[in-house]
Coordinates of C-alpha atoms and ligand atoms in Angstrom, one line a residue:
X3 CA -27.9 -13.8 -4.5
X4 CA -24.5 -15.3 -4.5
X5 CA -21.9 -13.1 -3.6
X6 CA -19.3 -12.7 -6.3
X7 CA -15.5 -13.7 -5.3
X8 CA -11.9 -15.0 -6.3
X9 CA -11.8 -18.5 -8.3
X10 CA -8.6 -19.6 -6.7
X11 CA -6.5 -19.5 -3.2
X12 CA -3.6 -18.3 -5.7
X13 CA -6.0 -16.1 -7.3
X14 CA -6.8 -14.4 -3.9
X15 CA -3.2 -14.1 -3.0
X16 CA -2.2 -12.9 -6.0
X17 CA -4.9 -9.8 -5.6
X18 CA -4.1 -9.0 -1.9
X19 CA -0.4 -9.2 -2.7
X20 CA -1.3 -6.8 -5.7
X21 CA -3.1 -4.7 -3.4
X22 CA -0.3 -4.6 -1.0
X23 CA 2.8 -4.4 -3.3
X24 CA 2.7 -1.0 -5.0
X25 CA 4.0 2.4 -5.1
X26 CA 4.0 2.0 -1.4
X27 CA 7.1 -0.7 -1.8
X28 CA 9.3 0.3 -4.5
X29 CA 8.4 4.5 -4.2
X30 CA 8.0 5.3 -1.0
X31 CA 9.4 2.8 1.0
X32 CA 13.0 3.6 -0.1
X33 CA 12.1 7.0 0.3
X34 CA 11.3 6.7 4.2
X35 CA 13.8 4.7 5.4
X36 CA 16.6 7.4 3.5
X37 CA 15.1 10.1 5.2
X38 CA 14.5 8.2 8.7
X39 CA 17.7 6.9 9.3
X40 CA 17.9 3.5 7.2
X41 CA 18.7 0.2 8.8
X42 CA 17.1 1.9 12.9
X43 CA 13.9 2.9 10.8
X44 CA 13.6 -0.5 9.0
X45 CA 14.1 -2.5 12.5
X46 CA 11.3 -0.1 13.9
X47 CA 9.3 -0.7 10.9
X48 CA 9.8 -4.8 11.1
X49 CA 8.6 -5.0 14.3
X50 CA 5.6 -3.2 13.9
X51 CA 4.7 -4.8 10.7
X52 CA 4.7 -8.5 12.7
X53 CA 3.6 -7.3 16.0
X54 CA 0.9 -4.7 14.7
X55 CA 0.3 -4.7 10.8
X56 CA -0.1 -9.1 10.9
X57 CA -2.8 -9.1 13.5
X58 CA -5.0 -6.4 12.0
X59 CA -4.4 -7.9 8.7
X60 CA -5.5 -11.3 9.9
X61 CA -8.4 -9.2 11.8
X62 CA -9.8 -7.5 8.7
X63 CA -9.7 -10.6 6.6
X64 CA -11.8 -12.2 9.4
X65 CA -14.5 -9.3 9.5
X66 CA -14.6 -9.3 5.6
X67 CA -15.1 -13.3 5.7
X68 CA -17.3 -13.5 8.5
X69 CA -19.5 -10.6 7.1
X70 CA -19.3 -11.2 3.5
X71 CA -19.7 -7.2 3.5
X72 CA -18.0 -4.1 1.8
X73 CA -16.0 -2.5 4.8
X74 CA -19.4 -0.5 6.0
X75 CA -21.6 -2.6 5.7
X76 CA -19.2 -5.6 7.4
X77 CA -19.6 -3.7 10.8
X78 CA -23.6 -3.8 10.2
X79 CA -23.6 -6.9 10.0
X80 CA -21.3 -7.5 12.8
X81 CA -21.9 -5.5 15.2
X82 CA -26.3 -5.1 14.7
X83 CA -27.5 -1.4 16.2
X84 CA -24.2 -0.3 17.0
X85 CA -22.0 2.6 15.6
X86 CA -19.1 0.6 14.7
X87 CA -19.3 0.9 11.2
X88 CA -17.9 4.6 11.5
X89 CA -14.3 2.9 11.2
X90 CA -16.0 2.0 7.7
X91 CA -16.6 4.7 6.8
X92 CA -13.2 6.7 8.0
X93 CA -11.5 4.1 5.4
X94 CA -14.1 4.6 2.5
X95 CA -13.1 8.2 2.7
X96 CA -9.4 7.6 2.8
X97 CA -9.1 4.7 -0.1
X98 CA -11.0 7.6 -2.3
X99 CA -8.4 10.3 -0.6
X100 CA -5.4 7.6 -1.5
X101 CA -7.1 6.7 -4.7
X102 CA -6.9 10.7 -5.7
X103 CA -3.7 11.3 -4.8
X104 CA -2.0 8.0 -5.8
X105 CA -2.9 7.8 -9.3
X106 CA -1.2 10.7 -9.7
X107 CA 2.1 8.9 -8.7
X108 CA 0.8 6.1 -10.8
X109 CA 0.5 8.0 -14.0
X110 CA 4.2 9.1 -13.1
X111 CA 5.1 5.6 -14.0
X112 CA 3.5 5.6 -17.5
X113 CA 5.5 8.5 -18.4
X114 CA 8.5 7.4 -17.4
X115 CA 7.7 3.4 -19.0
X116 CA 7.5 5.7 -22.3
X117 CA 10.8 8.1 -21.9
X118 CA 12.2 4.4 -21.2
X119 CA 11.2 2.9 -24.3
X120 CA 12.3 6.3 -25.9
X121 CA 15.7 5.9 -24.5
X122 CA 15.9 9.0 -22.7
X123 CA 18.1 8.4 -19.7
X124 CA 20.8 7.3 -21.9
X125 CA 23.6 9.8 -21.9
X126 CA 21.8 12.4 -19.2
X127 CA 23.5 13.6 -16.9
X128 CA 22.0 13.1 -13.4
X129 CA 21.3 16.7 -12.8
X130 CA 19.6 16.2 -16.1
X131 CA 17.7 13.3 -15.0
X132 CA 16.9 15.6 -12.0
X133 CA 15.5 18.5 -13.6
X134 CA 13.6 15.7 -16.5
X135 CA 11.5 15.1 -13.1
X136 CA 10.8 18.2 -11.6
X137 CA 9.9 19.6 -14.8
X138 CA 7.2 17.1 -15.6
X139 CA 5.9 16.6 -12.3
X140 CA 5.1 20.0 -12.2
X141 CA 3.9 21.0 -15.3
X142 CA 0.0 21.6 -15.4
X143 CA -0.9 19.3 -18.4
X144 CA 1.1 16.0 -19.0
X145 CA 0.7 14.0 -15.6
X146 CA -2.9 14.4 -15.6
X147 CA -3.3 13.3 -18.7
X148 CA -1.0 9.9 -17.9
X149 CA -3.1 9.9 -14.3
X150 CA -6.3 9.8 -16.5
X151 CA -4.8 6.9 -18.5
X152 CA -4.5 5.1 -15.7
X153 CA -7.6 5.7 -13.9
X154 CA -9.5 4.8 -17.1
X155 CA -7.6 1.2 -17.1
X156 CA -8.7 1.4 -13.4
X157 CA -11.9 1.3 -14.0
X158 CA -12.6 -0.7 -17.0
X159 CA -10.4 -3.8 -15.2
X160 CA -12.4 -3.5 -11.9
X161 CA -16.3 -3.1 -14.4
X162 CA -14.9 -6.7 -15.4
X163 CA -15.7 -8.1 -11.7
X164 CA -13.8 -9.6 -9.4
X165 CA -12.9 -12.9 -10.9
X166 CA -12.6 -11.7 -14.2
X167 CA -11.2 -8.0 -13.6
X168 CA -9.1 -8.1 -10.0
X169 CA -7.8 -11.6 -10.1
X170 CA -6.8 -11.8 -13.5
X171 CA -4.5 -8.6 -13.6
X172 CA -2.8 -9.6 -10.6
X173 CA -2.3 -13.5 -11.4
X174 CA -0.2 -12.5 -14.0
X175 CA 1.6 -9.3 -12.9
X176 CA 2.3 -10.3 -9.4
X177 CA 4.9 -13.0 -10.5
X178 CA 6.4 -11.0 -13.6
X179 CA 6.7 -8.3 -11.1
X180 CA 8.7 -10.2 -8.0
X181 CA 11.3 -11.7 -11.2
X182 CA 12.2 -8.7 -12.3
X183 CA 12.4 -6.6 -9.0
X184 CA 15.2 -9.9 -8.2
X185 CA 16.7 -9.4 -10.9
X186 CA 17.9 -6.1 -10.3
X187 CA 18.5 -6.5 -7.0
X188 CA 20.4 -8.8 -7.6
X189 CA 22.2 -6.6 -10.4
X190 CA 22.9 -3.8 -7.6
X191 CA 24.3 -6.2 -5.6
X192 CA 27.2 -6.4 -8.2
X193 CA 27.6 -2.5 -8.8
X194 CA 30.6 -1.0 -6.4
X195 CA 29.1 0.8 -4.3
X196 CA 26.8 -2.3 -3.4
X197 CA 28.1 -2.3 0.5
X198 CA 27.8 1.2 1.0
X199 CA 24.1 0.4 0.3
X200 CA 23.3 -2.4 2.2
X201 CA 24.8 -1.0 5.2
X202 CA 23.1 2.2 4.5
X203 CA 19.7 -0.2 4.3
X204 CA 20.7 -2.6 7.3
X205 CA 23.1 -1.0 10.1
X206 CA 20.7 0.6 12.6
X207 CA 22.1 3.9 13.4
X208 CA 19.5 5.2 16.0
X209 CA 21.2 8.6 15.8
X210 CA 19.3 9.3 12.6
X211 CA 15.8 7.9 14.1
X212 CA 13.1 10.5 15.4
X213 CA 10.0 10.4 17.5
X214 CA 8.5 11.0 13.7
X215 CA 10.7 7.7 12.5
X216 CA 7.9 5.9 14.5
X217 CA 4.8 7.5 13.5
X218 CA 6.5 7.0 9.9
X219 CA 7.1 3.2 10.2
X220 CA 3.3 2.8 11.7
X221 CA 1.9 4.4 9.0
X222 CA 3.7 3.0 6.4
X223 CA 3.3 -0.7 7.9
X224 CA -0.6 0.6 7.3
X225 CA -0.2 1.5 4.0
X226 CA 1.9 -0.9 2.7
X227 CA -0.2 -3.6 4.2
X228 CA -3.2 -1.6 2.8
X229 CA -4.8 -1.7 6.4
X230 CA -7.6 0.7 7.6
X231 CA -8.8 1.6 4.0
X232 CA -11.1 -1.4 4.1
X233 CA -9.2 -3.3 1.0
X234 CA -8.5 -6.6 3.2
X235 CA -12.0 -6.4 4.6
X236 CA -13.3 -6.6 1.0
X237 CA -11.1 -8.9 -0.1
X238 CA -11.5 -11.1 3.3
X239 CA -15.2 -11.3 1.8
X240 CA -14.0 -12.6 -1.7
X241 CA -13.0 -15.2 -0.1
X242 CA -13.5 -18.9 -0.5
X243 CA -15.1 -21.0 2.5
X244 CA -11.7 -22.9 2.9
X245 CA -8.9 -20.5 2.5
X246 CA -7.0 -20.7 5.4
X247 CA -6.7 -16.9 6.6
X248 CA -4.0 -17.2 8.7
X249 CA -1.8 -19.0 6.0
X250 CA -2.9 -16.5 3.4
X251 CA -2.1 -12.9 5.8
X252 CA 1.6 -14.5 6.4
X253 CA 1.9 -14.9 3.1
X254 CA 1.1 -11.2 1.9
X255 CA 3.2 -9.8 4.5
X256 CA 5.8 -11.8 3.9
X257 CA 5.5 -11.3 -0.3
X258 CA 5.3 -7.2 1.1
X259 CA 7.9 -7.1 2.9
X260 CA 10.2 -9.3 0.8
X261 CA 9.9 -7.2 -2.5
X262 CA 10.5 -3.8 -0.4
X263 CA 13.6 -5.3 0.6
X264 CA 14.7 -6.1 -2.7
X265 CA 13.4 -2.9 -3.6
X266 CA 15.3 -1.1 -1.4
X267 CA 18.6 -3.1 -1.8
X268 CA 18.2 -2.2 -6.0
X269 CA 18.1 1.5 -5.3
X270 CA 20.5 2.1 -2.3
X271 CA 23.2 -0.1 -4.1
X272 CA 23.2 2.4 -7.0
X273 CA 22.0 5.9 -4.8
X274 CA 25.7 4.8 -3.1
X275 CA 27.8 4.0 -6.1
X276 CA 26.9 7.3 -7.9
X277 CA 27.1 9.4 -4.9
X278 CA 23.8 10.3 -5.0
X279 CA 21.5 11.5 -2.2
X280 CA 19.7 8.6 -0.2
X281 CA 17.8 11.1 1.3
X282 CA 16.2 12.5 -1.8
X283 CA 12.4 11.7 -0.6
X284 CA 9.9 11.1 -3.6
X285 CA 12.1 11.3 -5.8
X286 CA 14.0 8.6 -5.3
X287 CA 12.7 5.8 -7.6
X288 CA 12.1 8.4 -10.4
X289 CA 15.7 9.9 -10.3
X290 CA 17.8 7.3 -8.6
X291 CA 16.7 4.1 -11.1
X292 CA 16.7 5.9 -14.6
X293 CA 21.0 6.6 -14.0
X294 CA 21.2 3.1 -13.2
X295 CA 19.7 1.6 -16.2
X296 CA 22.4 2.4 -19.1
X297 CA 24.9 0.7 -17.2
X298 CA 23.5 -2.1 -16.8
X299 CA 23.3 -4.6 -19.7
X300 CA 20.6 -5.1 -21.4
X301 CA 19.5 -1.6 -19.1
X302 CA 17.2 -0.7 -22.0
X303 CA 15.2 -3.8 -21.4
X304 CA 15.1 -3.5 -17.8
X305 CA 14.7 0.1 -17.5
X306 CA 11.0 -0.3 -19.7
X307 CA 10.7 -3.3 -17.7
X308 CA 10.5 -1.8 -14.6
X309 CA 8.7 1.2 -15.2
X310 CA 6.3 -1.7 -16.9
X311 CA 6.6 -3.7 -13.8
X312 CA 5.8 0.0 -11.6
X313 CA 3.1 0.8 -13.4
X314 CA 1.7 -2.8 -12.8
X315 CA 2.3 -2.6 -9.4
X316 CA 0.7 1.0 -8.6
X317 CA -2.0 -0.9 -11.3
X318 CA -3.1 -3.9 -8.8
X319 CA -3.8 -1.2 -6.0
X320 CA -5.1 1.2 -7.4
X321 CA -7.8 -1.7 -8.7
X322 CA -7.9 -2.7 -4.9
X323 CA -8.7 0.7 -4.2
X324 CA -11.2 0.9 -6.5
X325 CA -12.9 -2.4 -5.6
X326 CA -13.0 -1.6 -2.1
X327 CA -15.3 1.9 -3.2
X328 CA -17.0 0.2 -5.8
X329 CA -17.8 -2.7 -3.4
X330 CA -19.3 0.2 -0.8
X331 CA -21.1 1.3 -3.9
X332 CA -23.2 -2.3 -4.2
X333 CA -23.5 -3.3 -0.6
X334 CA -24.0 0.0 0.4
X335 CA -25.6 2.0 -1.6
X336 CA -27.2 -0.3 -4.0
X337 CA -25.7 1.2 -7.3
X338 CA -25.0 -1.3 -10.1
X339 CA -21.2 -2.3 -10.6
X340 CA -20.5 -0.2 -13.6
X341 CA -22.1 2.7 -12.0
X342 CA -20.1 2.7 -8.7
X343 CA -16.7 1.7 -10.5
X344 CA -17.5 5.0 -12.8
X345 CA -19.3 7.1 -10.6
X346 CA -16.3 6.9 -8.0
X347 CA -13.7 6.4 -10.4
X348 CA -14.5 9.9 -11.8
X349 CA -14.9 11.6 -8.7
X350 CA -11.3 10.1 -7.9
X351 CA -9.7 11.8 -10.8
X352 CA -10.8 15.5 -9.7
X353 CA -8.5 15.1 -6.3
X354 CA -6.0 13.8 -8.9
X355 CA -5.9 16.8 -10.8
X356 CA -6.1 18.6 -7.2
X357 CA -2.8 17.2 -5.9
X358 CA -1.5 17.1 -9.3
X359 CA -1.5 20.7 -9.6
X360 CA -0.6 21.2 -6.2
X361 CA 3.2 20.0 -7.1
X362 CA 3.0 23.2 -9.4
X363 CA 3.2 26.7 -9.4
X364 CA -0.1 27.3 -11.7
X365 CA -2.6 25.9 -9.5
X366 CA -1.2 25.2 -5.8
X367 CA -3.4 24.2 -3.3
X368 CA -1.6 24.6 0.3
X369 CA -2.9 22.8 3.6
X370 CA -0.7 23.5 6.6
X371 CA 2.1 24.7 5.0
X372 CA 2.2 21.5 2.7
X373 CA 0.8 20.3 -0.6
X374 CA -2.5 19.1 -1.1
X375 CA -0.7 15.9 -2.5
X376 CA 1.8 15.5 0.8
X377 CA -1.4 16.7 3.3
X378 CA -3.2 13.9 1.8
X379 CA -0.5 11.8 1.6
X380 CA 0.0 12.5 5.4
X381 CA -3.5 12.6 6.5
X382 CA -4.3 9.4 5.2
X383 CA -1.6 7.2 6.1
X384 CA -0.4 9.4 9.4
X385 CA -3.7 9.7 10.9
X386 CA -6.9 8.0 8.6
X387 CA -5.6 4.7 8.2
X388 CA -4.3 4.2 12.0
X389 CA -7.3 5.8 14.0
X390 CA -9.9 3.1 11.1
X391 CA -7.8 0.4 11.9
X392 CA -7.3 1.6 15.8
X393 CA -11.3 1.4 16.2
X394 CA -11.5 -1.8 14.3
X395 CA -9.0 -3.9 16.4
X396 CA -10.8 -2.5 19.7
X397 CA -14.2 -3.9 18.4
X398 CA -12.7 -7.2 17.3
X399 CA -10.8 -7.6 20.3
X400 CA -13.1 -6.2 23.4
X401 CA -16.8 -6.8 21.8
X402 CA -16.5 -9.6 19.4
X403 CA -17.0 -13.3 20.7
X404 CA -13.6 -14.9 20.8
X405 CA -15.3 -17.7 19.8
X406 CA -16.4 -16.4 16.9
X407 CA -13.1 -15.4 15.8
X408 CA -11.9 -19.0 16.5
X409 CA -14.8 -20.0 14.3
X410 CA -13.2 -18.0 11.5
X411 CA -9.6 -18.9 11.3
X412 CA -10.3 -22.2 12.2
X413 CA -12.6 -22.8 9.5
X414 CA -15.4 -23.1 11.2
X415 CA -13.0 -26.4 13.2
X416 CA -11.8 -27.8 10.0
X417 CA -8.3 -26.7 9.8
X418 CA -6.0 -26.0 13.2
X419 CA -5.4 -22.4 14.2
X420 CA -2.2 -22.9 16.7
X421 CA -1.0 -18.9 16.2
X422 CA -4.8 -18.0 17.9
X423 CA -3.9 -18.0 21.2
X424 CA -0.7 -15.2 20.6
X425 CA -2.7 -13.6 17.6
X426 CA -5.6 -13.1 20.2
X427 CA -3.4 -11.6 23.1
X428 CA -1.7 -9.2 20.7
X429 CA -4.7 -8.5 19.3
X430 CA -6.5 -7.2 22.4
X431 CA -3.2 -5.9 23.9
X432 CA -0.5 -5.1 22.7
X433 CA -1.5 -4.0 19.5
X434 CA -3.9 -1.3 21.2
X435 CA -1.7 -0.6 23.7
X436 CA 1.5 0.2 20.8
X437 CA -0.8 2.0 18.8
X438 CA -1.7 4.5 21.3
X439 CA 1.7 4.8 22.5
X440 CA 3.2 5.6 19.3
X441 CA -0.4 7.7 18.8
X442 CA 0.2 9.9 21.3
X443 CA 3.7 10.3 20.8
X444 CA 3.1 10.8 17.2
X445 CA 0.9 14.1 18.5
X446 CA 4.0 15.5 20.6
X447 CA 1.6 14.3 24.1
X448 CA 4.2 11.8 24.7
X449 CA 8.2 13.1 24.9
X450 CA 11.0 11.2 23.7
X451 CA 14.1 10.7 26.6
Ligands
PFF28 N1 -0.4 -1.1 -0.4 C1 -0.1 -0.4 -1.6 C2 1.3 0.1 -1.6 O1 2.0 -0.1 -0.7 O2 1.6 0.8 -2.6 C3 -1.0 0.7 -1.9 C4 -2.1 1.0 -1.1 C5 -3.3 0.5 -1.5 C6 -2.0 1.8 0.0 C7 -4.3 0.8 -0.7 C8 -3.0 2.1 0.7 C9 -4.2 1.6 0.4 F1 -5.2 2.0 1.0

């Protein structure tokens, strides 16, 4: 049978941007380099993202391809008789974990897209703004309701198929969603406290940074990248004989990256012009932006817009996530595609209403001392995504044919590859070698000078 896939090179971009660009960009990012010391964290980060994050991106896009396999079975096919598929399966259970806990966040953004286009923010206070999102993040009721919304859309885009679900969504929220992120970047820019901002973003001050700045940065660079859930391994099998993988992982880093920036640059321009706290953690997006909006203007039409645009974004990965399962679902367990896409998309929305409730005081589940939501949060992108993608990068480097890898990004010898050479050494060196430095330092084995 033919395997099912993307129409278009832009269309494939388009959906690994999508899965890429999301909460993880204009939520969290932010949020980690306030509480890591800005502009030290974001050099860290950088360099891990093009030293580590590109060349396990490339590497899953290659299994994916190669295999033309959900992320379990990939490693079957791969890797005949062997046990190497149990990186497969680590991600399978953290894209559902993420899928849980992150449509929570998502449903967040529907909320706040309808106090927006209720005029709400206008005339609050921020303390009022403030309480507006503690209030409703912990109430029982409301944000599972939104974060059923959403994981209903969820599901009925990704029942549509790949072509016709996946890459349609993101073809045309991808673009919408890069012009308006500029624009209001480049509206901070203008506000006064616009400096303040970017040299809170960009001057490395390393007196901030912590041994836990760099576990931070690797797992976000996972996360952001959506690497070790399988997603790029899924995708990677979407796609077409001729699409130039190495071209295509640049790309979505660079489209990543880019809109973070901007991201980041539209919140700490305001966070420093209204004397607010740059620190704040998750909050930052969801208390920071709404003050920002009524004095901008037009801010009524950019404030829906972005909380639009958020939603959009949280939309194209939450559909990534959802593929990647429901893809599992087929290969692996031979269910039909509106049975896995419902089947999993249901079992998704009870550890939603798990680490919804956990942010309250009715229902509070407590792991460790934290939330469900931040243990999941934590465990997935701290520990699930790196050890998956650790494991997979091992096997790709040490007991795959290099030739075979060659075979890949070279098209099988139709297009050049001149980036394999370095991409190969970092892959079977120095991105093992950095991962289980910053691994082991992560775990306290290694001590910081
Ligand atoms: N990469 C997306 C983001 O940064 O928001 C979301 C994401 C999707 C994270 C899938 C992790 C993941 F497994």
């Amino acid at each position: 049978m033919e395997r099912r896939g993307f129409n278009s090179s832009f269309g494939m971009l388009m959906a690994a941007v999508g899965s890429a660009v999301g909460l993880g960009n204009i939520w969290r990012f932010p949020y980690i380099v306030g509480t890591n010391g800005g502009g030290a964290f974001l050099l860290v980060y950088i360099s891990i993202l093009v030293f580590i994050g590109l060349p396990i991106l490339i590497s899953e896009m290659v299994i994916g391809r190669r295999a033309r396999s959900d992320s379990v079975d990939s490693f079957k096919k791969l890797a005949p008789g062997k046990k190497r598929y149990i990186s497969g399966l680590i991600s399978v259970i953290a894209s559902f974990l993420i899928l849980g806990f992150y449509s929570v966040v998502a449903g967040w953004s529907l909320e706040y897209l309808i106090k927006s286009i209720t005029n709400q923010f206008s005339g609050s206070s921020p303390q009022v703004i403030e309480t507006m999102f503690t209030s409703f993040t912990s109430s029982p009721i409301k944000p599972i309701v939104w974060t059923f919304v959403f994981l209903f859309v969820t599901i009925f885009i990704v029942k549509s198929g790949v072509a016709s679900g996946v890459e349609k969504v993101s073809k045309f929220a991808i673009p919408v969603l890069f012009f308006i992120v500029l624009v209001l970047g480049i509206r901070g820019l203008t506000l006064e406290g616009g400096m303040d901002g970017l040299r809170f973003l960009f001057y490395p001050d390393f007196s901030n940074f912590t041994m836990e700045g760099f576990l931070a940065a690797l797992g976000h660079s996972f996360f952001t990248l959506s690497l070790g859930v399988g997603i790029m391994i899924t995708y990677g099998s979407y796609a077409k004989d001729d699409e130039n993988i190495g071209k295509s992982s640049l790309l979505i880093s660079i489209c990543d990256t880019t809109i973070a920036l901007i991201a980041g640059i539209a919140i700490f321009t305001s966070v420093f012009t209204f004397g607010l706290n740059p620190g704040e953690g998750p909050g930052l997006v969801f208390v920071t932006l709404p003050n920002v909006f009524p004095l901008m203007p037009g801010g009524y039409l950019f404030g829906v817009a972005f909380f639009l645009l958020l939603a959009l974004a949280a939309l194209t990965s939450t559909i990534s996530l959802l593929e990647t399962l429901t893809a599992f679902g087929i290969d692996s367990m031979n269910l039909s595609r509106n049975k896995a896409a419902i089947g999993i998309g249901v079992c998704a929305f009870v550890v939603s209403i798990i680490s919804s409730l956990s942010l309250g005081d009715t229902f509070s589940i407590q792991i460790g001392g934290l939330s469900f939501f931040d243990f999941v949060d934590k465990l997935t992108s701290n520990y699930m995504l790196t050890i998956a993608s650790f494991i997979e990068i091992i096997f790709l480097g040490w007991f795959y044919k290099r030739e075979y890898l060659k075979d890949e990004l070279t098209n099988h010898g139709k297009i050049k590859a001149s980036f394999f050479k370095v991409y190969y050494f970092m892959l079977k060196y120095v991105v093992p070698i950095a991962m289980v430095l910053i691994i082991l330092s992560s775990f306290g084995i290694l001590k910081s000078a």
